[in-house]
């Protein structure tokens, strides 16, 4: 019976998946529960397993011979073991430290035409000696294997491969019983026909790996091939290493009923965007198909990845549009009127003239404030484009209608900056502005809590402290969130719940393409400030810099005239350096101009020299 996407992980052992036992199936389900965001282990299914994607891929499909390897090359090489063993190092280590071994495999080609190479790794721990013995039995003389990694060359000119995980060395089935790799068959007595079944000793079938809970078992030729092509590399999942996960995924996909995988995308949509079926995408994402490039998978350009990426954005956009429709149906608790008197007061508090883009965004915000549907708008603009002043104008319009406003920033420094700017802009308007951050003193917090609840505070600026349970608003009409990407959906919902469905205005300086913004922020209306305001007083700044420069040069000229004897003036900007005999008073720089700032240093080698003599020496 084939498995489906709904098959529980704890039942995989019943389907003989990669020799999993009941205990190991449960361990796999427990390890998958966290990535799958599930608390019930019994609810973890095969679909959750297939959604555990590889971290990267390695191309081990093309084996290189030993003579083709060069230092610094990352390649897969087919080797035959000549000898293997471990050497203990660091015997002078402290008694409380576990022993340390270096296990080495010396291998060569079948015909012994080239110089052998070495594959080595460290083995440490209390049971290091037992692990070394296990590795020696696992890699006996004549074993055929594939070693992949970054090759290097030692001082003797011998190539070696230093690896961190010896489990990534793939043991291949023997080339054939008639292939006597290193004279093994000639040493086998006729009375022991089962000693070498296929031209190789098989001691590992009866040995347990000291580092694993599972028996290694005999070599499986069907599974050996999945470790030597375009190989997926997984992050460790519970007790399962990447090689073991690769075997599990291979068996699951082989026994999976592809017809049971429903494709919810319309056929014409798949054809229009040239997307492959979902079942094929799930299989090829774990084991790339022939003809595909590993580079495409690394850049997320493979057909399998493109299909799943399209699915995620499609359903995210679909969910956002549903939320948008539901939001439009919600009754608005505040309606802000913007009359001529309010517009006149807005002009009076503006410290400068708005740009064309700012005026456009302000008009869109005012239209939302006056509408019956609650506002949920995103303002996007570069740093310095004037997003804050636009938000302040919206908050002023709300306060003119007797509503409270709140501005939440991600950091205390940014909140303090907004607070200072608000005090300058709204000075003289009669509105009470307070700041509430985490470092605010307890007594001050209590006073602000009471003022917010009574309506005495018209504008509150702060951090996450604004959305605490202790904070209660009397009549919150508009909430502004700065740096939208620093807050989650829950924080936005919390500040929205602080009032009776108030208007929400969020700001971000992160450049987001409009198509992506419509997808990720599908429940928000997007306004873009694409114009930077002109720098005020630019001409005055240039004239001021020139005047300051002239004053500095005048001070330097006065200082030159008043310098004491025996001090030579060296230009700080440019000068002429000539080749002279090395001496502490000869290798100096002559001033290029008397009007430039200078560095003064003593250059006299004899106290009775005159200043002119010293300059002549220089």
Coordinates of C-alpha atoms in Angstrom, one line a residue:
X1 CA 0.0 0.0 0.0
X2 CA 1.4 3.4 -1.1
X3 CA 1.7 6.3 1.3
X4 CA 0.1 9.7 0.9
X5 CA 0.7 13.2 2.1
X6 CA -1.6 12.6 5.0
X7 CA 0.3 9.5 6.2
X8 CA 1.5 10.1 9.8
X9 CA 5.3 10.0 10.2
X10 CA 5.0 7.7 13.2
X11 CA 3.5 5.1 10.8
X12 CA 6.4 5.1 8.3
X13 CA 8.0 2.0 9.9
X14 CA 4.9 0.0 8.7
X15 CA 5.8 0.9 5.1
X16 CA 9.4 -0.3 5.5
X17 CA 10.8 3.2 4.8
X18 CA 14.6 3.2 5.0
X19 CA 14.6 0.5 7.6
X20 CA 13.0 2.8 10.2
X21 CA 11.9 1.3 13.4
X22 CA 8.9 2.4 15.5
X23 CA 11.1 4.3 17.9
X24 CA 13.0 6.0 15.1
X25 CA 9.8 7.0 13.3
X26 CA 8.6 8.7 16.5
X27 CA 11.9 10.5 16.9
X28 CA 11.6 11.7 13.3
X29 CA 8.0 13.0 14.1
X30 CA 9.2 14.7 17.2
X31 CA 12.1 16.4 15.3
X32 CA 9.6 17.6 12.6
X33 CA 7.0 18.9 15.0
X34 CA 8.9 22.2 15.6
X35 CA 9.6 23.1 11.9
X36 CA 6.0 22.1 11.1
X37 CA 4.6 24.3 13.9
X38 CA 2.7 21.4 15.4
X39 CA 2.5 20.4 19.0
X40 CA 0.9 17.0 18.5
X41 CA 3.4 14.5 17.3
X42 CA 0.6 12.3 15.8
X43 CA -0.4 15.1 13.5
X44 CA 3.0 15.4 11.8
X45 CA 2.5 13.9 8.3
X46 CA 4.5 13.1 5.2
X47 CA 3.6 16.5 3.8
X48 CA 5.5 18.1 6.7
X49 CA 8.4 15.9 6.0
X50 CA 8.5 16.8 2.3
X51 CA 8.4 20.5 3.3
X52 CA 11.7 20.1 5.1
X53 CA 13.8 21.3 2.1
X54 CA 17.5 20.8 1.5
X55 CA 19.8 23.6 2.7
X56 CA 22.0 23.3 -0.5
X57 CA 23.0 20.9 -3.2
X58 CA 26.3 19.3 -4.3
X59 CA 27.1 18.0 -7.8
X60 CA 28.8 14.6 -7.3
X61 CA 27.7 13.2 -10.7
X62 CA 31.1 13.5 -12.4
X63 CA 33.9 11.6 -10.8
X64 CA 37.4 12.7 -11.4
X65 CA 40.5 10.5 -11.5
X66 CA 43.4 11.2 -9.1
X67 CA 45.6 12.7 -11.8
X68 CA 42.8 15.3 -12.6
X69 CA 42.7 16.6 -9.0
X70 CA 44.5 19.9 -8.2
X71 CA 45.0 21.6 -4.9
X72 CA 42.0 23.9 -4.1
X73 CA 39.6 21.9 -6.3
X74 CA 36.2 20.8 -5.0
X75 CA 35.5 17.4 -6.6
X76 CA 34.3 13.9 -6.1
X77 CA 36.8 11.1 -6.5
X78 CA 36.3 7.4 -6.7
X79 CA 38.8 5.5 -4.5
X80 CA 39.8 2.0 -3.4
X81 CA 40.9 1.8 0.2
X82 CA 44.5 0.6 0.6
X83 CA 44.7 1.0 4.3
X84 CA 42.9 2.8 7.1
X85 CA 43.6 3.5 10.8
X86 CA 43.6 6.1 13.5
X87 CA 46.5 7.8 15.3
X88 CA 46.1 9.4 18.7
X89 CA 47.3 13.0 18.9
X90 CA 47.7 15.3 21.8
X91 CA 48.7 12.6 24.3
X92 CA 49.9 15.4 26.6
X93 CA 46.4 16.8 27.0
X94 CA 45.0 17.2 30.5
X95 CA 43.5 14.2 32.1
X96 CA 40.0 15.6 32.2
X97 CA 40.1 16.1 28.4
X98 CA 38.9 13.2 26.2
X99 CA 41.4 11.6 23.8
X100 CA 41.8 12.9 20.3
X101 CA 42.5 10.8 17.2
X102 CA 43.1 11.5 13.5
X103 CA 41.5 8.8 11.3
X104 CA 43.1 8.4 7.9
X105 CA 42.1 6.5 4.8
X106 CA 44.7 6.0 2.1
X107 CA 43.2 5.2 -1.2
X108 CA 44.1 5.0 -4.9
X109 CA 42.8 4.0 -8.2
X110 CA 42.1 0.4 -9.2
X111 CA 45.1 0.0 -11.5
X112 CA 47.5 1.7 -9.0
X113 CA 48.7 4.0 -11.8
X114 CA 48.8 7.2 -9.7
X115 CA 50.1 8.3 -6.3
X116 CA 47.6 7.5 -3.5
X117 CA 45.6 10.2 -1.7
X118 CA 44.5 10.6 1.9
X119 CA 41.1 11.3 3.5
X120 CA 41.2 12.2 7.1
X121 CA 39.1 13.6 10.0
X122 CA 39.2 14.1 13.7
X123 CA 37.6 11.7 16.2
X124 CA 37.2 12.8 19.8
X125 CA 35.2 12.0 22.9
X126 CA 35.2 9.4 25.7
X127 CA 34.5 6.6 23.2
X128 CA 37.0 7.8 20.6
X129 CA 38.9 4.6 20.5
X130 CA 35.8 2.5 19.9
X131 CA 34.7 4.9 17.2
X132 CA 38.2 4.5 15.5
X133 CA 37.8 0.7 15.6
X134 CA 34.4 1.0 14.1
X135 CA 35.7 3.2 11.2
X136 CA 38.6 0.7 10.6
X137 CA 36.1 -2.1 10.3
X138 CA 33.8 0.0 8.1
X139 CA 36.6 0.9 5.6
X140 CA 38.6 -2.3 5.2
X141 CA 41.2 -2.8 2.5
X142 CA 39.6 -2.8 -1.0
X143 CA 36.5 -0.9 -0.1
X144 CA 35.2 1.2 -3.1
X145 CA 34.0 4.6 -2.0
X146 CA 33.5 8.2 -3.2
X147 CA 35.1 11.1 -1.4
X148 CA 33.8 14.6 -2.0
X149 CA 35.2 17.9 -0.8
X150 CA 37.9 20.5 -1.1
X151 CA 41.2 18.9 -1.9
X152 CA 44.6 20.2 -0.7
X153 CA 48.3 19.3 -0.8
X154 CA 50.6 18.7 2.1
X155 CA 54.3 19.4 2.3
X156 CA 55.2 16.1 0.8
X157 CA 53.2 16.8 -2.3
X158 CA 50.5 14.3 -1.4
X159 CA 46.8 15.2 -2.0
X160 CA 44.5 15.0 1.0
X161 CA 40.9 15.7 1.9
X162 CA 40.1 16.9 5.4
X163 CA 36.4 16.5 6.2
X164 CA 34.2 17.2 9.2
X165 CA 31.5 14.5 8.7
X166 CA 32.8 11.1 7.7
X167 CA 29.2 10.0 7.1
X168 CA 29.4 11.9 3.8
X169 CA 31.9 9.3 2.5
X170 CA 29.8 7.1 0.3
X171 CA 30.6 3.4 0.1
X172 CA 29.7 2.1 -3.3
X173 CA 28.8 -1.5 -4.3
X174 CA 31.9 -3.4 -5.4
X175 CA 32.8 -3.2 -9.1
X176 CA 32.3 -7.0 -9.4
X177 CA 33.3 -10.3 -7.8
X178 CA 35.8 -10.9 -10.6
X179 CA 37.6 -7.6 -9.8
X180 CA 40.5 -8.4 -7.4
X181 CA 41.2 -4.8 -6.3
X182 CA 44.2 -5.5 -4.1
X183 CA 44.7 -9.2 -4.1
X184 CA 42.0 -9.9 -1.6
X185 CA 40.5 -12.9 -3.3
X186 CA 43.8 -14.8 -3.5
X187 CA 44.0 -14.8 0.3
X188 CA 40.6 -16.4 0.8
X189 CA 40.5 -20.1 1.7
X190 CA 38.2 -22.3 -0.2
X191 CA 36.8 -23.5 3.1
X192 CA 35.3 -20.0 3.7
X193 CA 33.1 -19.3 0.7
X194 CA 31.1 -16.8 2.6
X195 CA 34.0 -14.7 3.9
X196 CA 33.9 -12.5 0.8
X197 CA 30.5 -12.4 -0.9
X198 CA 31.3 -9.9 -3.7
X199 CA 35.1 -9.5 -3.6
X200 CA 35.0 -7.4 -0.4
X201 CA 34.9 -8.3 3.3
X202 CA 31.7 -7.4 5.0
X203 CA 32.4 -6.8 8.7
X204 CA 30.1 -3.8 9.1
X205 CA 26.9 -5.9 8.9
X206 CA 27.5 -7.0 12.5
X207 CA 28.8 -3.8 14.0
X208 CA 26.9 -1.0 15.5
X209 CA 28.0 2.6 15.1
X210 CA 28.9 3.9 18.6
X211 CA 27.7 7.4 17.6
X212 CA 24.3 6.2 16.3
X213 CA 21.2 4.6 17.6
X214 CA 20.7 2.5 14.4
X215 CA 22.5 -0.4 12.9
X216 CA 24.4 0.4 9.7
X217 CA 23.3 -2.8 8.1
X218 CA 24.6 -4.2 4.8
X219 CA 25.4 -2.1 1.8
X220 CA 22.3 -1.3 -0.2
X221 CA 23.2 -0.8 -3.9
X222 CA 19.9 1.0 -4.5
X223 CA 20.6 3.6 -1.9
X224 CA 24.2 4.0 -2.7
X225 CA 23.5 5.7 -6.0
X226 CA 21.5 8.6 -4.4
X227 CA 24.6 9.8 -2.6
X228 CA 26.7 10.3 -5.7
X229 CA 24.6 12.4 -8.2
X230 CA 23.1 15.8 -7.6
X231 CA 23.1 15.4 -3.9
X232 CA 20.8 17.3 -1.5
X233 CA 22.4 18.4 1.7
X234 CA 20.0 18.7 4.7
X235 CA 20.4 20.3 8.1
X236 CA 20.6 17.9 10.9
X237 CA 17.0 17.0 12.0
X238 CA 17.0 15.5 15.5
X239 CA 19.3 12.5 15.6
X240 CA 19.2 12.2 11.8
X241 CA 22.2 13.3 9.7
X242 CA 22.0 14.5 6.1
X243 CA 22.9 11.0 4.7
X244 CA 20.2 9.3 6.7
X245 CA 17.7 11.9 5.8
X246 CA 18.6 11.5 2.1
X247 CA 17.7 7.8 2.3
X248 CA 14.4 8.5 4.1
X249 CA 13.4 11.1 1.5
X250 CA 14.3 8.7 -1.3
X251 CA 12.2 5.9 0.0
X252 CA 9.2 8.2 0.9
X253 CA 9.2 9.7 -2.6
X254 CA 9.5 6.3 -4.2
X255 CA 6.5 4.9 -2.3
X256 CA 4.4 8.1 -2.5
X257 CA 1.2 7.9 -4.4
X258 CA 1.7 10.9 -6.8
X259 CA -1.9 10.7 -7.9
X260 CA -3.1 11.5 -4.5
X261 CA -1.3 14.9 -4.5
X262 CA -4.0 17.4 -5.4
X263 CA -3.0 20.4 -7.5
X264 CA -5.2 23.3 -6.6
X265 CA -3.8 25.6 -9.2
X266 CA -5.9 26.0 -12.4
X267 CA -4.5 24.2 -15.4
X268 CA -4.6 27.3 -17.6
X269 CA -2.6 29.3 -14.9
X270 CA 0.1 26.6 -14.8
X271 CA 0.3 26.5 -18.6
X272 CA 0.4 30.3 -18.9
X273 CA 3.4 30.5 -16.5
X274 CA 5.0 27.3 -17.7
X275 CA 4.9 25.7 -14.2
X276 CA 5.3 22.0 -13.5
X277 CA 2.8 19.9 -11.4
X278 CA 3.1 20.1 -7.7
X279 CA 3.9 16.4 -7.3
X280 CA 6.8 16.7 -9.7
X281 CA 8.1 19.8 -8.0
X282 CA 8.1 18.1 -4.5
X283 CA 10.1 15.2 -5.9
X284 CA 12.6 17.2 -7.9
X285 CA 13.2 19.6 -5.1
X286 CA 14.7 16.8 -3.0
X287 CA 16.3 14.9 -5.9
X288 CA 17.1 17.2 -8.9
X289 CA 16.2 15.7 -12.3
X290 CA 18.7 14.8 -14.9
X291 CA 19.7 17.8 -17.1
X292 CA 19.2 20.4 -14.4
X293 CA 22.0 22.5 -13.0
X294 CA 23.0 22.7 -9.4
X295 CA 23.6 26.4 -10.0
X296 CA 19.9 26.8 -10.8
X297 CA 19.0 25.3 -7.5
X298 CA 21.4 27.5 -5.6
X299 CA 19.9 30.6 -7.3
X300 CA 16.3 29.3 -6.8
X301 CA 15.7 29.2 -10.6
X302 CA 14.9 25.6 -11.0
X303 CA 11.4 24.6 -12.2
X304 CA 10.7 22.9 -8.9
X305 CA 11.6 25.9 -6.8
X306 CA 9.8 28.3 -9.1
X307 CA 6.6 26.3 -8.8
X308 CA 6.7 26.3 -5.0
X309 CA 7.6 30.0 -4.8
X310 CA 4.7 30.8 -7.1
X311 CA 2.4 28.8 -4.8
X312 CA 3.5 30.7 -1.7
X313 CA 3.0 34.1 -3.3
X314 CA -0.3 33.2 -4.9
X315 CA -1.9 32.0 -1.6
X316 CA -0.3 34.9 0.3
X317 CA -1.8 37.4 -2.1
X318 CA -5.1 35.5 -2.0
X319 CA -5.2 35.7 1.8
X320 CA -4.3 39.4 1.8
X321 CA -7.1 40.2 -0.6
X322 CA -9.6 38.3 1.7
X323 CA -8.3 40.4 4.6
X324 CA -8.6 43.5 2.6
X325 CA -12.2 42.7 1.7
X326 CA -13.1 42.0 5.3
X327 CA -11.4 45.2 6.4
X328 CA -13.5 47.3 4.1
X329 CA -16.7 45.8 5.7
X330 CA -15.6 46.8 9.3
X331 CA -17.4 49.8 10.8
X332 CA -15.1 52.7 11.4
X333 CA -15.0 54.1 14.9
X334 CA -13.6 57.4 13.9
X335 CA -14.5 59.9 11.1
X336 CA -12.1 62.8 10.8
X337 CA -13.3 65.9 9.1
X338 CA -10.8 68.2 7.5
X339 CA -12.3 71.7 6.9
X340 CA -10.8 75.0 5.7
X341 CA -9.9 76.0 9.3
X342 CA -7.9 72.8 9.8
X343 CA -6.1 73.3 6.5
X344 CA -5.2 76.8 7.4
X345 CA -3.7 75.7 10.8
X346 CA -1.8 73.0 9.0
X347 CA -0.1 75.6 6.7
X348 CA 0.8 77.7 9.8
X349 CA 2.7 74.8 11.5
X350 CA 4.6 73.7 8.4
X351 CA 8.3 74.7 8.8
X352 CA 8.8 74.4 5.0
X353 CA 6.9 73.9 1.7
X354 CA 5.9 70.3 0.9
X355 CA 7.2 68.6 -2.2
X356 CA 4.9 67.4 -5.0
X357 CA 5.1 63.8 -3.8
X358 CA 4.4 64.8 -0.2
X359 CA 1.3 66.8 -1.2
X360 CA 0.1 63.8 -3.2
X361 CA 0.5 61.4 -0.3
X362 CA -1.1 63.9 2.2
X363 CA -4.1 64.0 -0.2
X364 CA -4.4 60.2 -0.2
X365 CA -4.2 60.1 3.6
X366 CA -6.8 62.8 4.1
X367 CA -9.2 61.0 1.7
X368 CA -8.8 57.9 3.9
X369 CA -9.4 59.8 7.1
X370 CA -12.6 61.2 5.8
X371 CA -13.9 57.9 4.4
X372 CA -16.2 55.5 6.3
X373 CA -13.8 52.6 5.9
X374 CA -10.8 52.4 8.3
X375 CA -7.5 53.5 6.9
X376 CA -4.6 51.0 6.5
X377 CA -2.0 52.8 4.5
X378 CA 1.8 52.2 4.0
X379 CA 4.0 55.2 3.3
X380 CA 7.2 54.1 1.5
X381 CA 10.1 56.6 1.0
X382 CA 13.8 56.9 1.3
X383 CA 15.5 58.3 4.4
X384 CA 15.0 62.1 4.3
X385 CA 12.1 62.0 1.9
X386 CA 9.8 63.6 4.5
X387 CA 7.6 60.7 5.7
X388 CA 7.6 61.9 9.3
X389 CA 6.2 65.4 8.5
X390 CA 3.4 63.7 6.5
X391 CA 2.6 61.5 9.5
X392 CA 2.6 64.6 11.8
X393 CA 0.1 66.4 9.5
X394 CA -2.2 63.4 9.6
X395 CA -1.9 63.3 13.4
X396 CA -2.6 67.0 13.7
X397 CA -5.8 66.6 11.6
X398 CA -6.9 63.8 14.0
X399 CA -6.2 66.0 17.0
X400 CA -8.1 68.8 15.5
X401 CA -11.1 66.5 15.6
X402 CA -10.6 65.8 19.3
X403 CA -9.0 62.4 18.8
X404 CA -5.8 61.0 20.4
X405 CA -2.9 59.9 18.3
X406 CA 0.0 57.5 18.8
X407 CA 3.3 57.0 17.1
X408 CA 5.3 53.8 17.8
X409 CA 9.0 53.5 16.8
X410 CA 11.2 50.4 17.0
X411 CA 13.9 51.9 19.2
X412 CA 14.1 54.4 22.0
X413 CA 16.6 56.6 20.1
X414 CA 14.2 57.0 17.2
X415 CA 11.3 57.6 19.6
X416 CA 13.2 60.4 21.3
X417 CA 14.0 61.9 17.9
X418 CA 10.3 61.9 16.9
X419 CA 9.4 63.4 20.3
X420 CA 11.8 66.3 19.9
X421 CA 10.6 67.0 16.4
X422 CA 7.0 66.9 17.4
X423 CA 7.6 69.4 20.2
X424 CA 9.1 71.8 17.8
X425 CA 6.4 71.5 15.2
X426 CA 3.4 71.5 17.5
X427 CA 4.8 74.2 19.8
X428 CA 2.1 76.8 20.5
X429 CA -0.8 74.6 19.3
X430 CA -1.9 73.8 22.8
X431 CA -1.7 70.0 22.4
X432 CA -0.1 67.8 25.1
X433 CA 2.6 65.5 23.8
X434 CA 4.2 62.8 25.9
X435 CA 6.9 60.1 25.4
X436 CA 6.5 56.6 26.8
X437 CA 9.5 54.2 26.4
X438 CA 10.9 51.3 28.4
X439 CA 13.4 53.5 30.3
X440 CA 10.7 55.9 31.5
X441 CA 10.6 56.0 35.3
X442 CA 7.7 54.2 37.0
X443 CA 6.2 57.3 38.6
X444 CA 6.3 59.1 35.2
X445 CA 4.7 56.0 33.5
X446 CA 1.8 56.1 36.0
X447 CA 1.2 59.8 35.3
X448 CA 1.2 59.1 31.6
X449 CA -1.2 56.1 31.9
X450 CA -3.7 58.3 33.8
X451 CA -3.4 61.2 31.4
X452 CA -4.0 58.9 28.4
X453 CA -7.0 57.3 30.0
X454 CA -8.5 60.7 30.8
X455 CA -7.8 62.2 27.4
X456 CA -5.4 64.9 28.7
X457 CA -2.6 63.6 26.5
X458 CA -3.3 64.2 22.8
X459 CA -0.2 62.6 21.3
X460 CA 1.9 59.8 22.7
X461 CA 5.2 58.8 21.1
X462 CA 7.1 55.7 22.2
X463 CA 8.2 52.1 21.6
X464 CA 6.5 48.8 22.4
X465 CA 5.6 50.3 25.8
X466 CA 2.6 51.9 24.0
X467 CA 0.9 48.6 23.4
X468 CA 1.2 47.2 27.0
X469 CA -1.9 46.1 28.8
X470 CA -1.7 49.0 31.3
X471 CA -2.0 51.6 28.5
X472 CA -5.6 52.7 27.9
X473 CA -6.7 55.4 25.5
X474 CA -9.7 57.6 26.0
X475 CA -10.3 58.2 22.3
X476 CA -7.6 56.9 20.0
X477 CA -8.3 57.9 16.4
X478 CA -5.0 57.4 14.5
X479 CA -2.0 55.2 15.1
X480 CA 1.3 55.6 13.2
X481 CA 3.9 52.8 13.1
X482 CA 7.4 53.7 12.0
X483 CA 9.7 51.2 10.3
X484 CA 6.9 48.7 9.5
X485 CA 9.3 45.8 8.9
X486 CA 10.5 45.9 12.5
X487 CA 7.0 45.1 13.8
X488 CA 5.0 42.0 13.3
X489 CA 1.3 41.5 12.5
X490 CA 0.5 41.0 16.1
X491 CA 2.0 44.3 17.2
X492 CA -0.1 46.1 14.5
X493 CA -3.2 44.3 15.7
X494 CA -2.5 45.2 19.3
X495 CA -2.2 48.9 18.7
X496 CA -5.3 48.7 16.5
X497 CA -7.2 47.0 19.4
X498 CA -6.2 49.9 21.7
X499 CA -9.0 52.0 20.1
X500 CA -12.3 51.5 18.4
X501 CA -10.9 50.4 15.0
X502 CA -8.7 53.5 14.6
X503 CA -7.0 54.5 11.3
X504 CA -3.6 52.9 10.9
X505 CA -0.6 54.5 9.1
X506 CA 2.7 52.7 8.7
X507 CA 6.0 53.9 7.4
X508 CA 9.0 52.2 5.9
X509 CA 12.3 53.3 4.3
X510 CA 13.0 49.8 2.9
X511 CA 12.8 50.0 -0.9
X512 CA 10.1 47.5 -2.0
X513 CA 9.1 47.0 -5.6
X514 CA 5.5 48.0 -6.1
X515 CA 4.4 44.5 -7.2
X516 CA 6.1 42.9 -4.1
X517 CA 4.5 45.5 -1.8
X518 CA 1.1 44.7 -3.2
X519 CA 1.7 41.1 -2.4
X520 CA 3.4 41.3 1.0
X521 CA 1.3 44.3 2.2
X522 CA -1.8 43.3 0.3
X523 CA -4.0 44.4 3.2
X524 CA -2.5 47.9 3.0
X525 CA -2.9 50.8 0.5
X526 CA 0.6 51.8 -0.6
X527 CA 1.7 55.5 -1.0
X528 CA 5.2 56.2 -2.3
X529 CA 7.2 59.4 -1.7
X530 CA 9.6 59.3 -4.7
X531 CA 11.0 62.8 -4.4
X532 CA 13.5 64.2 -1.9
X533 CA 13.0 67.8 -0.6
X534 CA 15.5 70.4 -1.6
X535 CA 18.1 71.3 1.0
X536 CA 17.1 74.6 2.7
X537 CA 19.6 77.4 2.7
X538 CA 22.1 75.6 0.4
X539 CA 23.5 78.9 -0.9
X540 CA 23.9 80.2 2.6
X541 CA 25.8 77.1 3.6
X542 CA 28.3 77.4 0.8
X543 CA 28.9 81.1 1.6
X544 CA 29.4 80.2 5.3
X545 CA 31.9 77.4 4.5
X546 CA 33.9 79.9 2.3
X547 CA 33.9 82.5 5.1
X548 CA 35.0 79.9 7.7
X549 CA 37.8 78.7 5.4
X550 CA 39.1 82.3 5.0
X551 CA 39.1 82.7 8.8
X552 CA 41.1 79.5 9.3
X553 CA 43.7 80.5 6.7
X554 CA 44.1 84.0 8.3
X555 CA 44.7 82.4 11.7
X556 CA 47.4 80.1 10.2
X557 CA 49.2 83.1 8.6
X558 CA 49.2 84.9 12.0
X559 CA 50.6 81.8 13.7
X560 CA 53.4 81.5 11.1
X561 CA 54.6 85.0 11.8
X562 CA 54.6 84.4 15.5
X563 CA 56.3 81.0 15.6
X564 CA 59.5 80.8 17.7
X565 CA 63.0 80.3 16.3
X566 CA 64.0 76.7 15.6
X567 CA 60.6 75.6 14.4
X568 CA 60.2 74.7 10.7
X569 CA 56.7 74.8 9.0
X570 CA 55.6 71.7 7.1
X571 CA 52.5 71.7 4.8
X572 CA 49.7 69.4 5.9
X573 CA 48.3 69.2 2.4
X574 CA 51.0 69.0 -0.3
X575 CA 54.7 69.5 -0.7
X576 CA 57.8 68.4 -2.5
X577 CA 59.7 65.4 -1.2
X578 CA 63.3 65.0 -2.5
X579 CA 65.6 62.0 -2.3
X580 CA 68.3 62.9 0.3
X581 CA 70.6 60.9 2.6
X582 CA 68.7 59.4 5.5
X583 CA 68.7 61.8 8.4
X584 CA 66.2 62.9 11.0
X585 CA 66.6 66.5 10.0
X586 CA 66.9 66.1 6.2
X587 CA 63.8 64.1 5.1
X588 CA 61.3 66.8 5.5
X589 CA 58.6 68.4 3.3
X590 CA 58.8 72.0 2.2
X591 CA 55.6 74.0 2.4
X592 CA 54.0 74.4 -1.0
X593 CA 52.1 77.5 0.0
X594 CA 52.4 79.9 2.9
X595 CA 48.6 80.2 3.1
X596 CA 47.9 76.5 3.8
X597 CA 47.6 75.0 7.3
X598 CA 50.8 73.5 8.5
X599 CA 52.4 71.1 10.9
X600 CA 55.3 72.5 13.0
X601 CA 58.2 70.3 14.1
X602 CA 61.7 70.8 15.6
X603 CA 64.3 69.9 13.0
X604 CA 67.5 71.2 14.5
X605 CA 70.2 68.6 15.1
X606 CA 72.4 71.2 16.9
X607 CA 71.1 73.8 19.3
X608 CA 73.3 76.6 18.0
X609 CA 72.0 76.4 14.4
X610 CA 70.1 79.3 13.1
X611 CA 66.7 79.0 11.5
X612 CA 68.1 79.7 8.0
X613 CA 70.8 77.0 8.4
X614 CA 68.1 74.5 9.4
X615 CA 66.1 75.4 6.4
X616 CA 69.2 75.0 4.2
X617 CA 69.7 71.5 5.7
X618 CA 66.1 70.7 4.8

